[in-house]
JSON list of C-alpha atoms in Angstrom, two decimals:
[
{"chain": "A", "resi": 1, "resn": "MET", "atom": "CA", "xyz": [-0.03, 0.04, -0.11]},
{"chain": "A", "resi": 2, "resn": "THR", "atom": "CA", "xyz": [2.81, 2.42, 1.16]},
{"chain": "A", "resi": 3, "resn": "GLU", "atom": "CA", "xyz": [4.58, 1.66, -2.51]},
{"chain": "A", "resi": 4, "resn": "LYS", "atom": "CA", "xyz": [1.43, 2.53, -4.42]},
{"chain": "A", "resi": 5, "resn": "LYS", "atom": "CA", "xyz": [0.95, 5.86, -2.36]},
{"chain": "A", "resi": 6, "resn": "GLU", "atom": "CA", "xyz": [4.84, 6.93, -2.83]},
{"chain": "A", "resi": 7, "resn": "SER", "atom": "CA", "xyz": [4.29, 6.39, -6.46]},
{"chain": "A", "resi": 8, "resn": "VAL", "atom": "CA", "xyz": [1.29, 8.54, -6.62]},
{"chain": "A", "resi": 9, "resn": "LEU", "atom": "CA", "xyz": [3.23, 11.18, -4.94]},
{"chain": "A", "resi": 10, "resn": "GLU", "atom": "CA", "xyz": [6.07, 10.90, -6.94]},
{"chain": "A", "resi": 11, "resn": "GLY", "atom": "CA", "xyz": [4.02, 11.28, -10.07]},
{"chain": "A", "resi": 12, "resn": "PHE", "atom": "CA", "xyz": [2.33, 14.21, -8.51]},
{"chain": "A", "resi": 13, "resn": "LYS", "atom": "CA", "xyz": [5.69, 15.83, -7.91]},
{"chain": "A", "resi": 14, "resn": "ALA", "atom": "CA", "xyz": [6.79, 14.96, -11.46]},
{"chain": "A", "resi": 15, "resn": "PHE", "atom": "CA", "xyz": [3.75, 16.62, -12.79]},
{"chain": "A", "resi": 16, "resn": "LEU", "atom": "CA", "xyz": [4.28, 19.57, -10.67]},
{"chain": "A", "resi": 17, "resn": "MET", "atom": "CA", "xyz": [7.69, 19.91, -11.71]},
{"chain": "A", "resi": 18, "resn": "ARG", "atom": "CA", "xyz": [7.18, 19.69, -15.54]},
{"chain": "A", "resi": 19, "resn": "GLY", "atom": "CA", "xyz": [8.04, 23.27, -17.04]},
{"chain": "A", "resi": 20, "resn": "ASN", "atom": "CA", "xyz": [4.75, 23.55, -18.76]},
{"chain": "A", "resi": 21, "resn": "VAL", "atom": "CA", "xyz": [2.86, 23.46, -15.70]},
{"chain": "A", "resi": 22, "resn": "ILE", "atom": "CA", "xyz": [5.15, 26.09, -13.95]},
{"chain": "A", "resi": 23, "resn": "ASP", "atom": "CA", "xyz": [4.79, 28.22, -17.12]},
{"chain": "A", "resi": 24, "resn": "LEU", "atom": "CA", "xyz": [1.09, 27.80, -17.14]},
{"chain": "A", "resi": 25, "resn": "ALA", "atom": "CA", "xyz": [0.78, 28.93, -13.31]},
{"chain": "A", "resi": 26, "resn": "VAL", "atom": "CA", "xyz": [3.18, 31.93, -14.11]},
{"chain": "A", "resi": 27, "resn": "ALA", "atom": "CA", "xyz": [0.89, 32.61, -17.26]},
{"chain": "A", "resi": 28, "resn": "VAL", "atom": "CA", "xyz": [-2.09, 32.68, -14.88]},
{"chain": "A", "resi": 29, "resn": "VAL", "atom": "CA", "xyz": [-0.63, 35.07, -12.37]},
{"chain": "A", "resi": 30, "resn": "ILE", "atom": "CA", "xyz": [0.63, 37.53, -15.13]},
{"chain": "A", "resi": 31, "resn": "GLY", "atom": "CA", "xyz": [-2.94, 37.34, -17.06]},
{"chain": "A", "resi": 32, "resn": "ALA", "atom": "CA", "xyz": [-4.58, 38.22, -13.59]},
{"chain": "A", "resi": 33, "resn": "ALA", "atom": "CA", "xyz": [-2.31, 41.31, -13.32]},
{"chain": "A", "resi": 34, "resn": "PHE", "atom": "CA", "xyz": [-2.79, 42.10, -17.10]},
{"chain": "A", "resi": 35, "resn": "THR", "atom": "CA", "xyz": [-6.46, 42.14, -16.42]},
{"chain": "A", "resi": 36, "resn": "ASN", "atom": "CA", "xyz": [-6.33, 44.68, -13.69]},
{"chain": "A", "resi": 37, "resn": "ILE", "atom": "CA", "xyz": [-4.43, 46.86, -16.12]},
{"chain": "A", "resi": 38, "resn": "VAL", "atom": "CA", "xyz": [-6.90, 46.37, -19.21]},
{"chain": "A", "resi": 39, "resn": "ASN", "atom": "CA", "xyz": [-9.65, 47.10, -16.84]},
{"chain": "A", "resi": 40, "resn": "SER", "atom": "CA", "xyz": [-8.00, 50.36, -15.33]},
{"chain": "A", "resi": 41, "resn": "VAL", "atom": "CA", "xyz": [-7.58, 51.52, -19.18]},
{"chain": "A", "resi": 42, "resn": "VAL", "atom": "CA", "xyz": [-11.26, 50.81, -20.06]},
{"chain": "A", "resi": 43, "resn": "LYS", "atom": "CA", "xyz": [-12.46, 52.53, -16.78]},
{"chain": "A", "resi": 44, "resn": "GLY", "atom": "CA", "xyz": [-9.93, 55.49, -17.01]},
{"chain": "A", "resi": 45, "resn": "VAL", "atom": "CA", "xyz": [-9.34, 56.03, -20.67]},
{"chain": "A", "resi": 46, "resn": "ILE", "atom": "CA", "xyz": [-12.04, 54.32, -22.65]},
{"chain": "A", "resi": 47, "resn": "ASN", "atom": "CA", "xyz": [-15.16, 55.20, -20.46]},
{"chain": "A", "resi": 48, "resn": "PRO", "atom": "CA", "xyz": [-14.30, 59.05, -20.53]},
{"chain": "A", "resi": 49, "resn": "LEU", "atom": "CA", "xyz": [-13.78, 59.07, -24.10]},
{"chain": "A", "resi": 50, "resn": "VAL", "atom": "CA", "xyz": [-17.11, 57.52, -24.79]},
{"chain": "A", "resi": 51, "resn": "GLY", "atom": "CA", "xyz": [-18.42, 59.88, -21.87]},
{"chain": "A", "resi": 52, "resn": "ALA", "atom": "CA", "xyz": [-17.57, 62.77, -24.35]},
{"chain": "A", "resi": 53, "resn": "PHE", "atom": "CA", "xyz": [-20.17, 61.74, -26.54]},
{"chain": "A", "resi": 54, "resn": "GLY", "atom": "CA", "xyz": [-22.70, 60.54, -23.98]},
{"chain": "A", "resi": 55, "resn": "THR", "atom": "CA", "xyz": [-23.23, 59.64, -20.64]},
{"chain": "A", "resi": 56, "resn": "LYS", "atom": "CA", "xyz": [-20.08, 59.62, -18.10]},
{"chain": "A", "resi": 57, "resn": "ASP", "atom": "CA", "xyz": [-19.74, 55.96, -17.73]},
{"chain": "A", "resi": 58, "resn": "LEU", "atom": "CA", "xyz": [-20.05, 53.57, -20.45]},
{"chain": "A", "resi": 59, "resn": "GLU", "atom": "CA", "xyz": [-21.54, 51.00, -17.91]},
{"chain": "A", "resi": 60, "resn": "SER", "atom": "CA", "xyz": [-24.36, 53.41, -17.53]},
{"chain": "A", "resi": 61, "resn": "TYR", "atom": "CA", "xyz": [-25.66, 52.58, -20.99]},
{"chain": "A", "resi": 62, "resn": "ARG", "atom": "CA", "xyz": [-29.05, 50.91, -20.67]},
{"chain": "A", "resi": 63, "resn": "SER", "atom": "CA", "xyz": [-32.36, 50.34, -22.45]},
{"chain": "A", "resi": 64, "resn": "CYS", "atom": "CA", "xyz": [-35.56, 49.25, -20.75]},
{"chain": "A", "resi": 65, "resn": "LEU", "atom": "CA", "xyz": [-37.29, 46.40, -22.40]},
{"chain": "A", "resi": 66, "resn": "LYS", "atom": "CA", "xyz": [-40.38, 46.45, -20.62]},
{"chain": "A", "resi": 67, "resn": "GLY", "atom": "CA", "xyz": [-42.09, 49.57, -19.49]},
{"chain": "A", "resi": 68, "resn": "PRO", "atom": "CA", "xyz": [-40.65, 52.69, -18.26]},
{"chain": "A", "resi": 69, "resn": "CYS", "atom": "CA", "xyz": [-37.61, 51.70, -16.13]},
{"chain": "A", "resi": 70, "resn": "GLN", "atom": "CA", "xyz": [-37.45, 53.72, -13.03]},
{"chain": "A", "resi": 71, "resn": "VAL", "atom": "CA", "xyz": [-34.49, 54.06, -10.83]},
{"chain": "A", "resi": 72, "resn": "ASP", "atom": "CA", "xyz": [-34.33, 54.88, -7.10]},
{"chain": "A", "resi": 73, "resn": "ASP", "atom": "CA", "xyz": [-31.65, 56.95, -5.33]},
{"chain": "A", "resi": 74, "resn": "ALA", "atom": "CA", "xyz": [-29.18, 54.41, -5.24]},
{"chain": "A", "resi": 75, "resn": "GLY", "atom": "CA", "xyz": [-29.26, 53.32, -8.67]},
{"chain": "A", "resi": 76, "resn": "ASN", "atom": "CA", "xyz": [-31.22, 50.18, -8.45]},
{"chain": "A", "resi": 77, "resn": "VAL", "atom": "CA", "xyz": [-34.13, 49.62, -10.71]},
{"chain": "A", "resi": 78, "resn": "VAL", "atom": "CA", "xyz": [-37.49, 49.72, -9.23]},
{"chain": "A", "resi": 79, "resn": "THR", "atom": "CA", "xyz": [-39.76, 49.06, -12.06]},
{"chain": "A", "resi": 80, "resn": "GLY", "atom": "CA", "xyz": [-39.23, 47.85, -15.76]},
{"chain": "A", "resi": 81, "resn": "ILE", "atom": "CA", "xyz": [-36.77, 45.20, -17.08]},
{"chain": "A", "resi": 82, "resn": "PRO", "atom": "CA", "xyz": [-33.54, 46.99, -18.00]},
{"chain": "A", "resi": 83, "resn": "ILE", "atom": "CA", "xyz": [-30.95, 45.92, -20.49]},
{"chain": "A", "resi": 84, "resn": "MET", "atom": "CA", "xyz": [-27.38, 46.78, -19.57]},
{"chain": "A", "resi": 85, "resn": "TRP", "atom": "CA", "xyz": [-25.55, 46.96, -22.81]},
{"chain": "A", "resi": 86, "resn": "GLY", "atom": "CA", "xyz": [-23.21, 49.24, -21.35]},
{"chain": "A", "resi": 87, "resn": "THR", "atom": "CA", "xyz": [-21.93, 46.57, -19.14]},
{"chain": "A", "resi": 88, "resn": "VAL", "atom": "CA", "xyz": [-21.58, 44.30, -22.22]},
{"chain": "A", "resi": 89, "resn": "LEU", "atom": "CA", "xyz": [-19.78, 46.74, -24.44]},
{"chain": "A", "resi": 90, "resn": "SER", "atom": "CA", "xyz": [-17.43, 47.37, -21.58]},
{"chain": "A", "resi": 91, "resn": "ALA", "atom": "CA", "xyz": [-16.69, 43.62, -20.96]},
{"chain": "A", "resi": 92, "resn": "VAL", "atom": "CA", "xyz": [-16.18, 43.35, -24.92]},
{"chain": "A", "resi": 93, "resn": "LEU", "atom": "CA", "xyz": [-13.82, 46.39, -25.29]},
{"chain": "A", "resi": 94, "resn": "SER", "atom": "CA", "xyz": [-11.84, 44.93, -22.31]},
{"chain": "A", "resi": 95, "resn": "PHE", "atom": "CA", "xyz": [-11.73, 41.77, -24.03]},
{"chain": "A", "resi": 96, "resn": "VAL", "atom": "CA", "xyz": [-10.66, 43.04, -27.62]},
{"chain": "A", "resi": 97, "resn": "ILE", "atom": "CA", "xyz": [-7.81, 45.19, -26.01]},
{"chain": "A", "resi": 98, "resn": "THR", "atom": "CA", "xyz": [-6.73, 42.14, -23.98]},
{"chain": "A", "resi": 99, "resn": "ALA", "atom": "CA", "xyz": [-6.57, 40.12, -27.19]},
{"chain": "A", "resi": 100, "resn": "ALA", "atom": "CA", "xyz": [-4.97, 42.66, -29.16]},
{"chain": "A", "resi": 101, "resn": "VAL", "atom": "CA", "xyz": [-2.19, 43.25, -26.80]},
{"chain": "A", "resi": 102, "resn": "VAL", "atom": "CA", "xyz": [-1.61, 39.52, -26.34]},
{"chain": "A", "resi": 103, "resn": "TYR", "atom": "CA", "xyz": [-1.35, 39.03, -29.95]},
{"chain": "A", "resi": 104, "resn": "PHE", "atom": "CA", "xyz": [0.80, 42.09, -31.04]},
{"chain": "A", "resi": 105, "resn": "LEU", "atom": "CA", "xyz": [3.10, 41.70, -28.04]},
{"chain": "A", "resi": 106, "resn": "MET", "atom": "CA", "xyz": [3.41, 38.09, -27.43]},
{"chain": "A", "resi": 107, "resn": "VAL", "atom": "CA", "xyz": [1.93, 35.79, -30.06]},
{"chain": "A", "resi": 108, "resn": "LEU", "atom": "CA", "xyz": [3.16, 37.75, -33.08]},
{"chain": "A", "resi": 109, "resn": "PRO", "atom": "CA", "xyz": [6.81, 38.10, -32.01]},
{"chain": "A", "resi": 110, "resn": "MET", "atom": "CA", "xyz": [6.97, 34.53, -30.78]},
{"chain": "A", "resi": 111, "resn": "ALA", "atom": "CA", "xyz": [5.71, 33.19, -34.29]},
{"chain": "A", "resi": 112, "resn": "LYS", "atom": "CA", "xyz": [8.37, 35.18, -36.06]},
{"chain": "A", "resi": 113, "resn": "VAL", "atom": "CA", "xyz": [11.11, 33.82, -33.64]},
{"chain": "A", "resi": 114, "resn": "LEU", "atom": "CA", "xyz": [9.96, 30.22, -34.16]},
{"chain": "A", "resi": 115, "resn": "ALA", "atom": "CA", "xyz": [9.70, 30.81, -37.97]},
{"chain": "A", "resi": 116, "resn": "LYS", "atom": "CA", "xyz": [13.31, 32.12, -37.82]},
{"chain": "A", "resi": 117, "resn": "ARG", "atom": "CA", "xyz": [14.43, 29.00, -35.65]},
{"chain": "A", "resi": 118, "resn": "ALA", "atom": "CA", "xyz": [12.64, 26.78, -38.29]},
{"chain": "A", "resi": 119, "resn": "ALA", "atom": "CA", "xyz": [14.27, 28.41, -41.02]},
{"chain": "A", "resi": 120, "resn": "GLN", "atom": "CA", "xyz": [17.73, 28.12, -39.34]},
{"chain": "A", "resi": 121, "resn": "ASP", "atom": "CA", "xyz": [17.12, 24.42, -38.65]},
{"chain": "A", "resi": 122, "resn": "LYS", "atom": "CA", "xyz": [16.02, 23.82, -42.22]},
{"chain": "A", "resi": 123, "resn": "ARG", "atom": "CA", "xyz": [19.20, 25.40, -43.47]},
{"chain": "A", "resi": 124, "resn": "LYS", "atom": "CA", "xyz": [21.36, 23.39, -41.02]},
{"chain": "A", "resi": 125, "resn": "GLU", "atom": "CA", "xyz": [19.86, 20.02, -42.18]},
{"chain": "A", "resi": 126, "resn": "SER", "atom": "CA", "xyz": [20.49, 21.14, -45.77]},
{"chain": "A", "resi": 127, "resn": "VAL", "atom": "CA", "xyz": [23.98, 21.82, -45.07]},
{"chain": "A", "resi": 128, "resn": "ASP", "atom": "CA", "xyz": [24.48, 18.65, -42.99]},
{"chain": "A", "resi": 129, "resn": "GLU", "atom": "CA", "xyz": [23.12, 16.72, -46.01]},
{"chain": "A", "resi": 130, "resn": "VAL", "atom": "CA", "xyz": [25.43, 18.03, -48.35]},
{"chain": "A", "resi": 131, "resn": "ILE", "atom": "CA", "xyz": [28.47, 17.40, -46.00]},
{"chain": "A", "resi": 132, "resn": "GLU", "atom": "CA", "xyz": [27.08, 13.79, -45.77]},
{"chain": "A", "resi": 133, "resn": "VAL", "atom": "CA", "xyz": [27.09, 13.75, -49.56]},
{"chain": "A", "resi": 134, "resn": "SER", "atom": "CA", "xyz": [30.33, 15.29, -50.17]},
{"chain": "A", "resi": 135, "resn": "GLU", "atom": "CA", "xyz": [31.85, 13.15, -47.52]},
{"chain": "A", "resi": 136, "resn": "LEU", "atom": "CA", "xyz": [30.46, 9.95, -49.38]},
{"chain": "A", "resi": 137, "resn": "GLU", "atom": "CA", "xyz": [31.77, 11.01, -52.52]},
{"chain": "A", "resi": 138, "resn": "VAL", "atom": "CA", "xyz": [35.34, 12.02, -51.18]},
{"chain": "A", "resi": 139, "resn": "LEU", "atom": "CA", "xyz": [35.46, 8.44, -49.87]},
{"chain": "A", "resi": 140, "resn": "LYS", "atom": "CA", "xyz": [34.30, 6.74, -53.15]},
{"chain": "A", "resi": 141, "resn": "GLU", "atom": "CA", "xyz": [37.07, 8.73, -54.72]},
{"chain": "A", "resi": 142, "resn": "ILE", "atom": "CA", "xyz": [39.63, 7.63, -52.21]},
{"chain": "A", "resi": 143, "resn": "ARG", "atom": "CA", "xyz": [38.55, 4.13, -52.76]},
{"chain": "A", "resi": 144, "resn": "ASP", "atom": "CA", "xyz": [38.64, 4.32, -56.41]},
{"chain": "A", "resi": 145, "resn": "HIS", "atom": "CA", "xyz": [42.16, 5.79, -56.20]},
{"chain": "A", "resi": 146, "resn": "LEU", "atom": "CA", "xyz": [43.51, 3.26, -54.19]},
{"chain": "A", "resi": 147, "resn": "VAL", "atom": "CA", "xyz": [42.03, 0.37, -56.33]},
{"chain": "A", "resi": 148, "resn": "ALA", "atom": "CA", "xyz": [43.48, 2.18, -59.43]},
{"chain": "A", "resi": 149, "resn": "GLN", "atom": "CA", "xyz": [46.89, 2.26, -57.67]},
{"chain": "A", "resi": 150, "resn": "ARG", "atom": "CA", "xyz": [46.85, -1.50, -56.82]},
{"chain": "A", "resi": 151, "resn": "GLY", "atom": "CA", "xyz": [46.12, -2.45, -60.34]},
{"chain": "A", "resi": 152, "resn": "PRO", "atom": "CA", "xyz": [43.45, -4.31, -62.13]},
{"chain": "A", "resi": 153, "resn": "GLY", "atom": "CA", "xyz": [43.95, -7.73, -60.60]},
{"chain": "A", "resi": 154, "resn": "SER", "atom": "CA", "xyz": [44.51, -6.65, -57.11]},
{"chain": "A", "resi": 155, "resn": "ASP", "atom": "CA", "xyz": [40.94, -5.99, -55.89]},
{"chain": "A", "resi": 156, "resn": "LYS", "atom": "CA", "xyz": [40.00, -9.45, -54.80]},
{"chain": "A", "resi": 157, "resn": "GLY", "atom": "CA", "xyz": [39.03, -9.09, -51.22]},
{"chain": "A", "resi": 158, "resn": "THR", "atom": "CA", "xyz": [37.23, -5.67, -51.95]},
{"chain": "A", "resi": 159, "resn": "HIS", "atom": "CA", "xyz": [33.54, -5.26, -52.57]},
{"chain": "A", "resi": 160, "resn": "SER", "atom": "CA", "xyz": [32.33, -2.32, -54.62]},
{"chain": "A", "resi": 161, "resn": "THR", "atom": "CA", "xyz": [28.95, -0.63, -53.31]},
{"chain": "A", "resi": 162, "resn": "SER", "atom": "CA", "xyz": [28.69, 1.73, -56.28]}
]
């Protein structure tokens, strides 16, 4: 029973120590911090810009679905069914800004780096193939030269592979 328990613990430890799990944990922490930055940009920059054309806060945009919507002093809807489309618009803007920053600052540069690395690997493989072919050709030439030096009847023990 203890062997199985130890192997489960060892497996869990190996799982936690894998590079991709640690990278994922770092990404989650950075993503959470980045979300705060994006929300601040939307609330501090985007909302005032929208406010220049309409209400002061993007999230205060709403429509009433049924009947006239009446709001009390605290901002709660007393009657009617409000559609809070300003809140949805604010969330969509946050998502688009986050996606754009992630794409242009992380995904696109990483794709370029990986493409360069793949091109370098391809060039290196082609150079290795050329070297292998040229080495084989040189070895064949050396063999042919040695056979020619020995004379026509002295190649009894050699095997030709060409």
